[in-house]
Coordinates of C-alpha atoms in Angstrom, one line a residue:
M265 CA 40.5 19.3 -4.3
K266 CA 40.0 23.0 -5.0
S267 CA 42.6 25.6 -3.6
I268 CA 42.6 29.3 -3.6
P269 CA 46.3 30.2 -3.5
W270 CA 46.1 34.0 -4.1
R271 CA 45.8 34.6 -0.3
L272 CA 49.1 32.6 0.1
Y273 CA 51.0 34.5 -2.6
G274 CA 49.8 37.9 -1.4
G275 CA 51.0 37.4 2.2
F276 CA 54.0 35.4 1.1
I277 CA 55.4 38.0 -1.3
G278 CA 54.7 40.8 1.1
M279 CA 56.3 39.1 4.0
T280 CA 59.4 37.6 2.3
G281 CA 60.1 39.9 -0.6
I282 CA 58.6 43.3 -1.1
L283 CA 58.5 44.4 2.6
P284 CA 62.1 43.3 3.4
G285 CA 63.4 44.7 0.1
V286 CA 61.6 48.1 0.5
A287 CA 62.7 48.3 4.1
F288 CA 66.3 47.5 3.3
G289 CA 66.2 49.9 0.3
L290 CA 64.8 52.7 2.4
A291 CA 67.4 52.2 5.1
I292 CA 70.2 52.5 2.5
Y293 CA 68.4 55.4 0.8
A294 CA 68.2 57.3 4.1
G295 CA 71.8 56.5 5.1
Y296 CA 73.4 57.4 1.9
K297 CA 71.3 60.5 1.2
Q298 CA 69.1 59.7 -1.6
S299 CA 71.2 57.1 -3.2
G300 CA 69.1 55.6 -6.1
L301 CA 71.6 52.8 -6.6
A302 CA 71.2 51.8 -3.0
M303 CA 67.4 51.7 -3.4
V304 CA 67.7 49.4 -6.4
A305 CA 70.2 47.2 -4.5
G306 CA 67.9 46.9 -1.6
T307 CA 65.0 45.9 -3.8
I308 CA 67.1 43.3 -5.6
L309 CA 68.3 41.9 -2.3
G310 CA 64.7 41.7 -1.1
A311 CA 63.7 39.9 -4.3
L312 CA 66.5 37.5 -3.9
L313 CA 65.4 36.9 -0.4
M314 CA 61.9 36.2 -1.6
V315 CA 63.1 33.7 -4.2
F316 CA 65.4 32.0 -1.7
T317 CA 62.5 31.7 0.8
V318 CA 60.2 30.3 -1.9
F319 CA 62.6 27.5 -2.7
W320 CA 63.4 26.9 0.9
Y321 CA 59.7 26.6 1.7
R322 CA 59.0 24.2 -1.2
S323 CA 62.0 22.1 -0.2
A324 CA 61.0 21.9 3.4
M325 CA 57.4 21.0 2.5
R326 CA 58.5 18.3 0.1
L327 CA 60.6 16.7 2.8
R328 CA 57.3 16.2 4.6
D329 CA 55.3 15.3 1.5
P330 CA 56.9 14.6 -1.9
T331 CA 53.6 15.4 -3.7
F332 CA 53.5 19.0 -2.2
T333 CA 52.7 21.8 -4.6
F334 CA 52.2 25.5 -3.8
A335 CA 48.5 25.1 -4.3
D336 CA 48.5 22.8 -1.3
A337 CA 49.9 25.7 0.8
S338 CA 46.8 27.8 0.2
T339 CA 45.3 29.2 3.4
H340 CA 41.9 28.3 2.0
H341 CA 41.2 24.6 1.1
E342 CA 37.9 23.3 -0.1
A343 CA 36.7 19.8 -1.1
T344 CA 33.4 18.8 -2.6
F345 CA 32.3 15.2 -3.3
E346 CA 29.2 13.2 -4.0
L347 CA 27.6 10.5 -1.9
S348 CA 24.9 7.9 -2.9
I349 CA 23.0 8.3 0.3
P350 CA 20.2 10.7 1.4
A351 CA 21.4 14.1 2.7
D352 CA 20.1 13.5 6.2
E353 CA 22.1 10.3 6.5
A354 CA 25.2 12.0 5.0
F355 CA 24.9 14.8 7.6
A356 CA 24.7 12.3 10.4
L357 CA 27.8 10.6 9.1
C358 CA 29.6 14.0 9.0
V359 CA 28.6 14.7 12.6
A360 CA 30.0 11.3 13.6
A361 CA 33.2 11.9 11.6
V362 CA 34.1 15.2 13.3
Q363 CA 33.3 13.8 16.7
V364 CA 36.3 11.5 16.3
M365 CA 38.5 14.1 14.6
P366 CA 41.4 14.9 17.0
G367 CA 41.5 18.5 18.1
F368 CA 38.2 19.5 16.5
F369 CA 35.8 21.7 18.6
S370 CA 32.3 22.1 17.2
T371 CA 31.0 25.6 17.6
R372 CA 27.7 25.3 15.8
T373 CA 25.7 22.4 14.3
S374 CA 22.4 22.9 12.5
T375 CA 20.3 19.9 11.5
E376 CA 17.9 22.1 9.6
T377 CA 20.6 23.6 7.3
R378 CA 22.8 20.5 7.6
R379 CA 25.8 22.7 8.5
I380 CA 28.7 22.1 10.9
E381 CA 31.1 24.8 12.0
G382 CA 34.1 24.4 14.3
T383 CA 37.7 25.2 15.0
T384 CA 40.9 23.2 15.5
G385 CA 43.2 23.8 18.4
G386 CA 44.8 27.3 18.7
G387 CA 48.4 28.3 18.3
S388 CA 50.4 29.0 15.2
A389 CA 52.5 25.9 15.0
G390 CA 51.3 25.2 11.5
Y391 CA 51.8 28.8 10.2
F392 CA 54.5 31.4 9.7
S393 CA 52.3 34.4 10.5
F394 CA 51.2 37.1 12.9
A395 CA 47.8 35.3 13.3
S396 CA 46.4 34.0 16.6
G397 CA 46.4 30.5 15.2
G398 CA 43.9 27.7 14.7
E399 CA 41.7 26.9 11.7
T400 CA 38.0 27.4 11.0
I401 CA 36.3 24.4 9.4
Q402 CA 32.9 24.4 7.8
I403 CA 31.0 21.4 6.5
V404 CA 27.9 21.8 4.5
V405 CA 25.7 18.8 3.3
G406 CA 23.3 19.3 0.4
S407 CA 20.7 17.2 -1.4
R408 CA 21.0 15.8 -4.9
G409 CA 17.6 14.2 -4.8
R410 CA 16.0 11.6 -2.7
V411 CA 18.9 9.1 -2.6
A412 CA 22.0 11.3 -3.3
S413 CA 23.8 14.2 -1.6
Y414 CA 27.0 16.2 -1.7
V415 CA 29.4 17.3 1.1
R416 CA 31.5 20.5 0.9
I417 CA 34.3 21.0 3.4
E418 CA 36.3 24.2 3.9
S419 CA 39.3 24.9 6.1
R420 CA 41.0 28.2 6.6
P421 CA 42.9 30.0 9.3
S422 CA 40.9 31.9 11.9
D423 CA 43.0 35.0 11.0
L424 CA 44.2 35.9 7.5
F425 CA 46.9 38.5 8.2
L426 CA 50.3 37.6 6.8
V427 CA 49.6 33.9 7.0
L428 CA 51.8 31.2 5.5
D429 CA 50.4 27.7 5.8
F430 CA 52.6 24.7 6.3
G431 CA 50.0 22.2 5.0
K432 CA 47.6 22.4 8.0
N433 CA 44.4 23.2 6.0
R434 CA 45.1 20.5 3.4
Q435 CA 45.7 18.1 6.3
N436 CA 42.4 19.1 7.9
I437 CA 40.5 18.3 4.7
R438 CA 42.3 14.9 4.4
V439 CA 41.6 14.0 8.0
I440 CA 37.9 14.8 7.8
V441 CA 37.5 12.9 4.5
A442 CA 39.3 9.9 6.0
R443 CA 37.0 10.0 9.1
L444 CA 34.0 10.3 6.9
N445 CA 35.1 7.4 4.8
E446 CA 35.4 5.3 7.9
Q447 CA 31.9 6.2 8.9
I448 CA 30.6 5.3 5.5
A449 CA 32.4 2.0 5.5
R450 CA 31.0 1.3 9.0
R451 CA 27.5 2.2 7.8
F452 CA 27.7 -0.2 4.9
D453 CA 29.2 -2.9 7.1
D454 CA 26.4 -2.6 9.6
Q455 CA 23.8 -2.7 6.7
R456 CA 25.5 -5.8 5.3
L457 CA 25.6 -7.6 8.6
A458 CA 22.0 -6.6 9.3
K459 CA 20.9 -8.0 5.9
E460 CA 22.9 -11.2 6.4
R461 CA 21.4 -11.6 9.9
A462 CA 17.9 -11.1 8.5
E463 CA 18.5 -13.5 5.7
M464 CA 19.8 -16.1 8.2
D465 CA 16.8 -15.6 10.5
R466 CA 14.4 -15.8 7.5
A467 CA 16.1 -19.0 6.3
L468 CA 16.0 -20.5 9.8
T469 CA 12.3 -19.6 10.1
D470 CA 11.5 -21.1 6.7
A471 CA 13.4 -24.2 7.7
K472 CA 11.3 -24.5 10.8
L473 CA 8.2 -24.1 8.6
A474 CA 9.4 -26.8 6.3
K475 CA 10.0 -29.1 9.3
L476 CA 6.6 -28.2 10.7
Q477 CA 5.0 -29.1 7.4
A478 CA 7.0 -32.3 7.2
Q479 CA 5.6 -33.2 10.7
I480 CA 2.0 -32.2 10.2
E481 CA 1.2 -33.2 6.7
P482 CA 2.1 -36.9 7.0
H483 CA -0.1 -37.2 10.1
F484 CA -2.9 -35.3 8.4
L485 CA -2.5 -37.4 5.2
Y486 CA -2.5 -40.7 7.2
N487 CA -5.6 -39.7 9.2
T488 CA -7.5 -38.6 6.1
L489 CA -6.7 -41.7 4.1
A490 CA -7.6 -43.9 7.0
N491 CA -11.0 -42.1 7.3
A492 CA -11.5 -42.4 3.6
Q493 CA -10.8 -46.1 3.7
L494 CA -13.5 -46.6 6.3
L495 CA -15.9 -44.4 4.4
T496 CA -15.5 -46.4 1.2
R497 CA -17.3 -49.3 3.0
S498 CA -20.1 -47.3 4.7
D499 CA -20.5 -44.1 2.6
P500 CA -18.6 -44.2 -0.7
K501 CA -20.0 -40.8 -1.7
R502 CA -18.5 -39.1 1.3
A503 CA -15.2 -41.0 0.8
D504 CA -15.0 -39.7 -2.7
E505 CA -15.7 -36.2 -1.5
M506 CA -13.0 -36.5 1.2
L507 CA -10.4 -37.7 -1.3
G508 CA -11.3 -34.9 -3.7
N509 CA -10.7 -32.3 -1.0
L510 CA -7.4 -34.1 -0.1
I511 CA -6.3 -33.7 -3.7
V512 CA -7.1 -30.0 -3.6
Y513 CA -5.2 -29.6 -0.3
L514 CA -2.1 -31.5 -1.6
R515 CA -2.1 -29.5 -4.9
N516 CA -1.8 -26.3 -2.9
A517 CA 0.5 -27.6 -0.3
L518 CA 3.0 -30.0 -1.9
P519 CA 4.4 -27.7 -4.6
H520 CA 5.2 -25.1 -2.0
S521 CA 6.9 -27.6 0.3
A522 CA 9.1 -28.6 -2.7
E523 CA 10.0 -24.9 -3.3
I524 CA 11.0 -24.4 0.4
E525 CA 13.1 -27.6 0.3
A526 CA 14.9 -26.4 -2.9
S527 CA 15.4 -22.8 -1.8
P528 CA 14.1 -21.4 1.5
N529 CA 14.1 -17.8 0.2
A530 CA 12.3 -18.8 -3.0
G531 CA 9.6 -20.5 -1.0
S532 CA 9.0 -17.6 1.4
F533 CA 5.8 -16.5 -0.4
S534 CA 2.7 -18.1 -1.5
T535 CA -0.5 -16.3 -2.7
L536 CA -3.6 -15.5 -0.7
G537 CA -5.7 -17.5 -3.2
R538 CA -3.5 -20.6 -2.8
E539 CA -3.6 -20.4 1.0
I540 CA -7.4 -19.9 1.1
E541 CA -8.0 -22.9 -1.2
R542 CA -5.7 -25.0 1.0
S543 CA -7.5 -24.0 4.1
R544 CA -10.9 -24.5 2.5
A545 CA -9.9 -28.1 1.5
Y546 CA -8.6 -28.7 5.0
L547 CA -11.9 -27.5 6.6
E548 CA -14.0 -29.5 4.1
I549 CA -12.1 -32.7 5.2
L550 CA -12.7 -31.8 8.8
K551 CA -16.4 -31.2 8.1
I552 CA -16.7 -34.8 7.0
R553 CA -15.2 -36.0 10.3
M554 CA -17.0 -33.4 12.6
G555 CA -20.3 -33.4 10.7
T556 CA -22.7 -30.8 11.7
R557 CA -20.5 -29.6 14.5
L558 CA -18.4 -27.6 12.0
N559 CA -19.7 -24.8 9.7
V560 CA -17.4 -22.9 7.4
E561 CA -17.8 -19.4 5.9
I562 CA -15.2 -17.8 3.6
D563 CA -15.5 -14.2 2.5
V564 CA -12.4 -13.4 0.5
P565 CA -12.7 -11.2 -2.7
V566 CA -11.4 -12.8 -5.9
A567 CA -9.4 -9.7 -6.6
L568 CA -7.2 -10.5 -3.6
A569 CA -6.3 -14.0 -4.8
H570 CA -3.0 -12.9 -6.4
V571 CA -1.7 -11.0 -3.4
S572 CA 1.5 -12.4 -2.0
F573 CA 1.0 -14.1 1.4
L574 CA 3.2 -16.1 3.7
P575 CA 2.4 -19.8 3.6
M576 CA 0.8 -21.8 6.4
M577 CA -0.4 -18.6 8.1
V578 CA -4.1 -19.0 7.3
Q579 CA -4.0 -22.8 8.0
T580 CA -2.3 -22.2 11.4
L581 CA -5.1 -19.8 12.5
V582 CA -7.7 -22.2 11.2
E583 CA -6.2 -25.1 13.1
N584 CA -6.1 -23.0 16.3
A585 CA -9.7 -22.1 15.9
I586 CA -10.7 -25.7 15.5
K587 CA -8.4 -27.1 18.3
H588 CA -8.9 -24.4 20.9
G589 CA -12.3 -23.1 20.0
L590 CA -14.7 -25.5 18.4
E591 CA -13.5 -29.0 19.3
P592 CA -13.9 -28.4 23.1
K593 CA -17.4 -27.0 22.5
L594 CA -20.1 -29.6 22.8
G595 CA -22.2 -28.3 19.8
G596 CA -19.2 -27.1 17.7
G597 CA -19.6 -23.9 15.8
T598 CA -18.5 -21.8 12.8
V599 CA -15.1 -20.8 11.4
L600 CA -15.2 -17.5 9.4
I601 CA -12.4 -16.5 7.1
C602 CA -12.6 -13.0 5.7
A603 CA -10.2 -10.6 4.0
A604 CA -10.3 -7.0 3.0
S605 CA -7.9 -4.4 1.6
T606 CA -7.2 -0.7 1.8
K607 CA -4.9 1.3 -0.4
N608 CA -1.8 0.1 1.4
A609 CA -2.7 -2.9 3.6
L610 CA -4.4 -6.2 3.6
T611 CA -6.3 -7.5 6.6
L612 CA -7.2 -11.2 7.0
S613 CA -9.2 -12.5 9.9
V614 CA -10.1 -16.0 11.2
A615 CA -12.9 -16.0 13.7
D616 CA -14.7 -18.7 15.6
N617 CA -17.6 -18.8 18.1
G618 CA -16.1 -21.5 20.2
V619 CA -15.3 -21.7 23.9
G620 CA -13.0 -18.7 23.8
P621 CA -9.6 -18.2 25.5
K622 CA -8.7 -19.8 28.9
G623 CA -5.6 -17.7 29.4
G624 CA -6.4 -14.3 28.0
T625 CA -5.9 -12.9 24.4
S626 CA -2.1 -12.4 24.4
G627 CA -1.5 -15.4 22.1
T628 CA 1.7 -16.7 23.6
G629 CA 1.6 -20.1 22.0
L630 CA 4.5 -21.4 20.0
G631 CA 2.6 -21.4 16.7
L632 CA 1.5 -17.7 17.2
K633 CA 5.0 -16.8 18.3
N634 CA 6.5 -18.2 15.2
M635 CA 4.0 -16.4 13.1
R636 CA 4.9 -13.1 14.7
E637 CA 8.6 -13.7 14.1
R638 CA 7.9 -14.5 10.4
L639 CA 5.8 -11.4 10.0
K640 CA 8.5 -9.2 11.6
L641 CA 11.3 -10.8 9.5
T642 CA 9.3 -10.3 6.3
Y643 CA 7.6 -6.9 6.8
G644 CA 9.3 -5.3 9.8
E645 CA 7.0 -3.2 11.9
A646 CA 4.5 -2.8 9.1
A647 CA 2.8 -6.1 9.8
S648 CA 1.0 -7.4 12.9
L649 CA -0.9 -10.4 14.3
S650 CA -3.5 -9.6 17.0
L651 CA -6.1 -11.6 18.9
S652 CA -9.4 -10.2 20.2
L653 CA -12.6 -11.6 21.8
N654 CA -15.4 -12.5 19.5
V655 CA -19.0 -11.6 20.3
P656 CA -20.8 -13.4 21.8
S657 CA -18.1 -16.1 22.2
G658 CA -14.9 -17.3 20.7
M659 CA -11.8 -15.5 19.3
V660 CA -10.8 -13.4 16.3
A661 CA -7.2 -13.6 15.0
T662 CA -6.3 -10.8 12.6
I663 CA -3.2 -10.5 10.4
T664 CA -2.4 -7.1 8.8
I665 CA 0.4 -6.8 6.2
P666 CA 1.4 -4.2 3.7
L667 CA 0.1 -4.9 0.2
M668 CA 2.6 -6.8 -1.9
T669 CA 1.6 -8.0 -5.4

């Protein structure tokens, strides 16, 4: 903490030493008709008074605080410290800190210059002076780059005429620093709780996903094997094709299920290439069952295969397109999967030309609701899932996420 004690010593010496000594000496000088000895005696008495007052002041202050030094009695105290947070956030914390500081009245707050000015309560209870009382406090926040900042706090009396501080300015600095530390601690606590809550929500969502996979994949596996068994008798070639697609599907699905079971956070991401191959194998198996009623088109650039992507997202949209769009349609239709990227985002769409929606395009089903929750937990507001009408019929489901490689 930086102090500027010369203001103290100037006023202190003048008030308790030189002025009383000179005044006493002049009185004796006038009374005894130019007595030089009296003048010296008056000055000596004034100096003794000054020394006595100095030691009395130090003793009185050390009764209140054993660590007191004369530098702490300065009428101008200043503290500067560094923070590992951006300047705008540091300024917001300073504003919150002075709002809970007892007796502080803000006179001017500037967000542009990141400056706070204010005063404490009036009166001269903390000073031995002729001043009107109260302290002026100034807080300035500056930047040390993108993620660091500094805070400078100054406290001094509103008047500086013959002022002797009894620790008020030092106490003001300490109170502000204490309140600021409370705000910083609360900020980090809030961030920690938010992070823990997000991790718990993500773990819960991943657990739901694992449970969903555990429920869907055995049924899908059983139905596929049963159909393959029947085809081995009537059409061995198609049976072999179905089992080949099942192997591709399981190769892309089962490893990820194991990762989720071992560690939900570790299994939070797949790749777009893996998810496309998984959905392609799933559709090829369905094509054997649905025959000419199902057509599949996939337009995903190879360059996007390595992009991180949430598991089961593509397959869920494909299943919805089949279940709600093409299966109810007498002649079936086409499922189109396409992806494209811009500089900062990836867009994936699953479209069908089926019967279209019966209840609008809001997409309030449980599967879509879970997908939106997973997107929000993973990407925040930067990701979205939207539904729109396809032309001339059917639906288009579109996922947009920020690019993560």
